[in-house]
mmCIF file of C-alpha atoms in Angstrom:
data_model
loop_
_atom_site.group_PDB
_atom_site.id
_atom_site.type_symbol
_atom_site.label_atom_id
_atom_site.label_comp_id
_atom_site.label_asym_id
_atom_site.label_seq_id
_atom_site.Cartn_x
_atom_site.Cartn_y
_atom_site.Cartn_z
ATOM 1 C CA MET A 1 0.000 0.000 0.000
ATOM 2 C CA PRO A 2 1.558 3.348 -0.938
ATOM 3 C CA ILE A 3 2.394 5.850 1.767
ATOM 4 C CA THR A 4 0.776 9.235 1.336
ATOM 5 C CA PRO A 5 2.151 12.140 3.355
ATOM 6 C CA PRO A 6 -0.153 14.853 4.678
ATOM 7 C CA ASN A 7 0.392 17.030 1.628
ATOM 8 C CA GLY A 8 -0.853 14.238 -0.651
ATOM 9 C CA ARG A 9 2.392 13.779 -2.587
ATOM 10 C CA SER A 10 4.139 10.439 -2.733
ATOM 11 C CA ALA A 11 7.195 9.896 -0.542
ATOM 12 C CA GLU A 12 9.202 8.806 -3.567
ATOM 13 C CA THR A 13 8.811 12.129 -5.379
ATOM 14 C CA THR A 14 9.250 14.574 -2.505
ATOM 15 C CA ALA A 15 12.406 13.349 -0.801
ATOM 16 C CA PRO A 16 15.554 15.252 -1.761
ATOM 17 C CA PRO A 17 18.536 13.213 -2.866
ATOM 18 C CA ALA A 18 20.683 11.768 -0.116
ATOM 19 C CA PRO A 19 24.143 13.255 0.264
ATOM 20 C CA SER A 20 26.401 11.637 -2.293
ATOM 21 C CA GLY A 21 29.937 10.501 -1.638
ATOM 22 C CA SER A 22 31.416 9.343 1.646
ATOM 23 C CA THR A 23 33.192 12.644 2.291
ATOM 24 C CA GLU A 24 30.129 14.893 2.037
ATOM 25 C CA PRO A 25 28.930 15.889 5.513
ATOM 26 C CA ILE A 26 25.394 15.040 6.613
ATOM 27 C CA MET A 27 23.558 18.233 7.474
ATOM 28 C CA LEU A 28 20.695 18.637 9.933
ATOM 29 C CA GLU A 29 18.060 21.352 10.337
ATOM 30 C CA LEU A 30 18.550 23.539 13.393
ATOM 31 C CA VAL A 31 15.272 24.765 14.866
ATOM 32 C CA GLY A 32 13.957 27.181 17.450
ATOM 33 C CA GLU A 33 11.885 26.126 20.442
ATOM 34 C CA ASP A 34 8.724 26.337 18.321
ATOM 35 C CA GLY A 35 10.148 24.033 15.645
ATOM 36 C CA THR A 36 10.839 26.796 13.121
ATOM 37 C CA THR A 37 13.936 26.186 10.981
ATOM 38 C CA ILE A 38 16.737 28.625 11.832
ATOM 39 C CA GLY A 39 19.736 27.103 10.043
ATOM 40 C CA THR A 40 21.752 23.949 9.469
ATOM 41 C CA ALA A 41 24.646 22.160 11.145
ATOM 42 C CA GLU A 42 26.806 19.123 10.462
ATOM 43 C CA LYS A 43 25.352 16.042 12.161
ATOM 44 C CA LEU A 44 28.102 15.259 14.663
ATOM 45 C CA SER A 45 28.660 18.892 15.607
ATOM 46 C CA ALA A 46 24.957 19.255 16.461
ATOM 47 C CA HIS A 47 25.311 16.441 19.006
ATOM 48 C CA LEU A 48 28.454 17.686 20.757
ATOM 49 C CA PRO A 49 27.806 19.053 24.277
ATOM 50 C CA PRO A 50 25.751 21.024 25.083
ATOM 51 C CA GLY A 51 23.992 20.065 21.829
ATOM 52 C CA ARG A 52 22.147 22.256 19.310
ATOM 53 C CA LEU A 53 18.386 21.944 18.962
ATOM 54 C CA HIS A 54 17.636 20.179 15.682
ATOM 55 C CA ARG A 55 14.792 18.436 13.870
ATOM 56 C CA ALA A 56 14.409 14.668 14.257
ATOM 57 C CA PHE A 57 11.774 11.959 13.842
ATOM 58 C CA SER A 58 10.829 8.723 15.604
ATOM 59 C CA VAL A 59 8.734 5.877 14.159
ATOM 60 C CA PHE A 60 6.713 3.209 15.998
ATOM 61 C CA LEU A 61 5.442 0.361 13.829
ATOM 62 C CA PHE A 62 3.142 -2.430 15.021
ATOM 63 C CA ASP A 63 2.128 -5.768 13.569
ATOM 64 C CA GLU A 64 -1.495 -6.905 13.255
ATOM 65 C CA ALA A 65 -1.357 -8.373 16.773
ATOM 66 C CA GLY A 66 -0.463 -4.959 18.195
ATOM 67 C CA ARG A 67 3.163 -5.819 18.963
ATOM 68 C CA LEU A 68 5.772 -3.045 18.677
ATOM 69 C CA LEU A 69 8.717 -3.551 16.334
ATOM 70 C CA LEU A 70 11.940 -2.707 18.173
ATOM 71 C CA GLN A 71 15.475 -2.528 16.869
ATOM 72 C CA ARG A 72 18.797 -2.976 18.608
ATOM 73 C CA ARG A 73 21.207 -0.462 17.163
ATOM 74 C CA ALA A 74 24.292 -1.901 15.462
ATOM 75 C CA LEU A 75 27.471 -2.049 17.523
ATOM 76 C CA GLY A 76 29.334 -0.054 14.881
ATOM 77 C CA LYS A 77 27.189 3.090 15.249
ATOM 78 C CA TYR A 78 29.012 6.037 16.794
ATOM 79 C CA HIS A 79 25.969 7.158 18.771
ATOM 80 C CA SER A 80 24.192 4.807 21.224
ATOM 81 C CA PRO A 81 25.608 1.576 19.763
ATOM 82 C CA GLY A 82 24.150 -1.760 20.822
ATOM 83 C CA VAL A 83 21.118 -0.400 22.679
ATOM 84 C CA TRP A 84 17.468 -1.154 21.995
ATOM 85 C CA SER A 85 15.212 1.567 20.652
ATOM 86 C CA ASN A 86 11.978 2.231 18.771
ATOM 87 C CA THR A 87 11.363 0.971 15.236
ATOM 88 C CA CYS A 88 13.289 3.737 13.506
ATOM 89 C CA CYS A 89 14.591 7.217 14.254
ATOM 90 C CA GLY A 90 16.716 9.773 12.500
ATOM 91 C CA HIS A 91 16.940 13.268 11.074
ATOM 92 C CA PRO A 92 15.360 14.788 7.969
ATOM 93 C CA TYR A 93 17.701 16.338 5.465
ATOM 94 C CA PRO A 94 17.382 20.132 5.355
ATOM 95 C CA GLY A 95 14.101 20.909 3.595
ATOM 96 C CA GLU A 96 12.867 17.306 3.699
ATOM 97 C CA PRO A 97 9.399 16.869 5.257
ATOM 98 C CA PRO A 98 9.624 14.730 8.434
ATOM 99 C CA PHE A 99 6.940 12.320 7.129
ATOM 100 C CA VAL A 100 9.007 11.684 3.999
ATOM 101 C CA ALA A 101 12.188 11.247 6.041
ATOM 102 C CA ALA A 102 10.481 8.762 8.354
ATOM 103 C CA ALA A 103 9.258 6.631 5.436
ATOM 104 C CA ARG A 104 12.626 6.864 3.664
ATOM 105 C CA ARG A 105 14.687 5.913 6.688
ATOM 106 C CA THR A 106 12.399 3.013 7.641
ATOM 107 C CA GLY A 107 13.068 1.551 4.212
ATOM 108 C CA GLU A 108 16.809 2.161 4.422
ATOM 109 C CA GLU A 109 17.243 0.634 7.874
ATOM 110 C CA LEU A 110 14.627 -2.133 7.920
ATOM 111 C CA GLY A 111 13.979 -2.892 4.246
ATOM 112 C CA ILE A 112 10.227 -2.450 4.686
ATOM 113 C CA ALA A 113 7.536 0.102 3.925
ATOM 114 C CA PRO A 114 4.812 0.806 6.499
ATOM 115 C CA ALA A 115 1.329 -0.329 5.475
ATOM 116 C CA LEU A 116 0.073 2.737 7.352
ATOM 117 C CA LEU A 117 1.880 5.712 8.845
ATOM 118 C CA ARG A 118 0.269 8.463 10.935
ATOM 119 C CA GLU A 119 1.555 11.606 12.581
ATOM 120 C CA ALA A 120 1.658 11.235 16.376
ATOM 121 C CA GLY A 121 2.650 14.718 17.532
ATOM 122 C CA THR A 122 5.985 16.298 18.447
ATOM 123 C CA VAL A 123 8.144 16.350 21.552
ATOM 124 C CA ARG A 124 11.161 18.430 22.528
ATOM 125 C CA TYR A 125 13.822 16.969 24.808
ATOM 126 C CA ASN A 126 17.413 17.229 26.008
ATOM 127 C CA HIS A 127 18.953 13.788 26.614
ATOM 128 C CA PRO A 128 22.711 13.381 27.176
ATOM 129 C CA ASP A 129 24.022 9.931 26.295
ATOM 130 C CA PRO A 130 26.355 8.879 29.134
ATOM 131 C CA ALA A 131 28.107 6.237 27.048
ATOM 132 C CA SER A 132 29.145 8.436 24.105
ATOM 133 C CA GLY A 133 29.081 11.866 25.734
ATOM 134 C CA LEU A 134 26.875 13.152 22.908
ATOM 135 C CA VAL A 135 23.700 15.142 23.552
ATOM 136 C CA GLU A 136 20.284 14.776 21.955
ATOM 137 C CA GLN A 137 18.759 18.257 21.812
ATOM 138 C CA GLU A 138 15.863 17.428 19.544
ATOM 139 C CA TYR A 139 12.524 18.668 18.290
ATOM 140 C CA ASN A 140 11.156 15.255 17.404
ATOM 141 C CA HIS A 141 8.291 14.510 15.005
ATOM 142 C CA LEU A 142 6.532 11.284 16.003
ATOM 143 C CA PHE A 143 4.903 8.730 13.705
ATOM 144 C CA ALA A 144 3.006 5.507 14.389
ATOM 145 C CA GLY A 145 1.911 2.921 11.909
ATOM 146 C CA LEU A 146 1.398 -0.674 10.881
ATOM 147 C CA VAL A 147 3.733 -3.114 9.179
ATOM 148 C CA ARG A 148 2.887 -6.377 7.432
ATOM 149 C CA ALA A 149 6.223 -7.207 5.767
ATOM 150 C CA VAL A 150 9.065 -9.141 7.380
ATOM 151 C CA PRO A 151 11.925 -6.779 8.344
ATOM 152 C CA ARG A 152 15.146 -7.118 6.363
ATOM 153 C CA PRO A 153 17.454 -4.936 8.474
ATOM 154 C CA ASP A 154 20.681 -3.414 7.219
ATOM 155 C CA PRO A 155 23.379 -4.993 9.456
ATOM 156 C CA LEU A 156 25.382 -1.760 9.394
ATOM 157 C CA GLU A 157 22.443 -0.031 11.093
ATOM 158 C CA ILE A 158 20.645 -2.720 13.082
ATOM 159 C CA GLY A 159 21.970 -5.647 15.088
ATOM 160 C CA GLU A 160 18.641 -7.269 15.946
ATOM 161 C CA THR A 161 14.877 -6.743 15.747
ATOM 162 C CA ALA A 162 11.979 -7.955 17.885
ATOM 163 C CA PHE A 163 8.198 -7.611 18.002
ATOM 164 C CA VAL A 164 7.096 -7.148 21.632
ATOM 165 C CA THR A 165 3.954 -6.771 23.712
ATOM 166 C CA PRO A 166 3.915 -4.174 26.518
ATOM 167 C CA ASP A 167 4.794 -6.880 29.080
ATOM 168 C CA GLN A 168 7.661 -8.168 26.941
ATOM 169 C CA LEU A 169 8.909 -4.612 26.504
ATOM 170 C CA ALA A 170 8.907 -4.084 30.270
ATOM 171 C CA ARG A 171 11.005 -7.228 30.787
ATOM 172 C CA LEU A 172 13.402 -6.251 28.012
ATOM 173 C CA ARG A 173 13.854 -2.777 29.504
ATOM 174 C CA ALA A 174 14.590 -4.315 32.908
ATOM 175 C CA ASP A 175 17.403 -6.453 31.509
ATOM 176 C CA HIS A 176 18.899 -4.452 28.623
ATOM 177 C CA PRO A 177 19.926 -0.845 27.907
ATOM 178 C CA PHE A 178 17.663 1.328 25.770
ATOM 179 C CA SER A 179 18.335 4.594 23.966
ATOM 180 C CA ALA A 180 18.173 7.693 26.154
ATOM 181 C CA TRP A 181 15.289 9.105 24.130
ATOM 182 C CA PHE A 182 13.126 5.958 24.026
ATOM 183 C CA PRO A 183 10.947 6.550 27.131
ATOM 184 C CA THR A 184 10.261 10.153 26.137
ATOM 185 C CA VAL A 185 9.204 9.444 22.557
ATOM 186 C CA LEU A 186 7.141 6.393 23.523
ATOM 187 C CA ASP A 187 5.195 8.284 26.180
ATOM 188 C CA ALA A 188 4.590 11.222 23.825
ATOM 189 C CA ALA A 189 3.300 8.949 21.040
ATOM 190 C CA ARG A 190 1.083 6.770 23.279
ATOM 191 C CA PRO A 191 -2.255 8.528 22.551
ATOM 192 C CA VAL A 192 -2.005 7.840 18.818
ATOM 193 C CA ILE A 193 -0.484 4.402 19.420
ATOM 194 C CA ARG A 194 -3.537 3.463 21.509
ATOM 195 C CA GLU A 195 -5.888 4.693 18.798
ATOM 196 C CA LEU A 196 -3.977 2.695 16.219
ATOM 197 C CA THR A 197 -3.581 -0.603 18.086
ATOM 198 C CA GLY A 198 -6.799 -0.706 20.144
ATOM 199 C CA ALA A 199 -7.370 -1.293 23.832
ATOM 200 C CA ALA A 200 -6.630 -5.022 23.658
ATOM 201 C CA ALA A 201 -2.991 -4.405 22.708
ATOM 202 C CA GLY A 202 -2.376 -2.789 26.088
ATOM 203 C CA TRP A 203 -0.365 0.261 25.082
#
């Protein structure tokens, strides 16, 4: 099923080209407290303490049983390696709509396209990562949706995936590290997640 962003254009035709060449820096959108774009910054520099507020997105995808698709970030990632987190997260390219970026990055990391993807609000947070020393100062656009395809994760991005119920998630969080931003984005997206999955799923 094709993904249609809020403006009605297809994700394939609105996304700007990804940076080409391994030496070209990845740029992020810097934003004000109200989410208005105020400039750009190189990705790593935006995360150096104390961090610069920038635009981000987080995706929560669920299967037909209402289980949340989690990913464990690859050990080779420079930021928060080896920890569990939500289905997908990242940063739009400057000028790229967050909805388009969320759909694009889900495909790049997990090799799947959501069967449904809905906006689930925004949240602003400041989360230092004690392991790396980097800081997440983010204005995060949240999305929740459904997935019917089997994930085919990129091993350079993802070490492991799992579909979990709320009880399974609680046990996993008790025994394994999660990304610093995970509790914040999950709590902020819960109202739409509950609408999407229904009361029986328990979210």
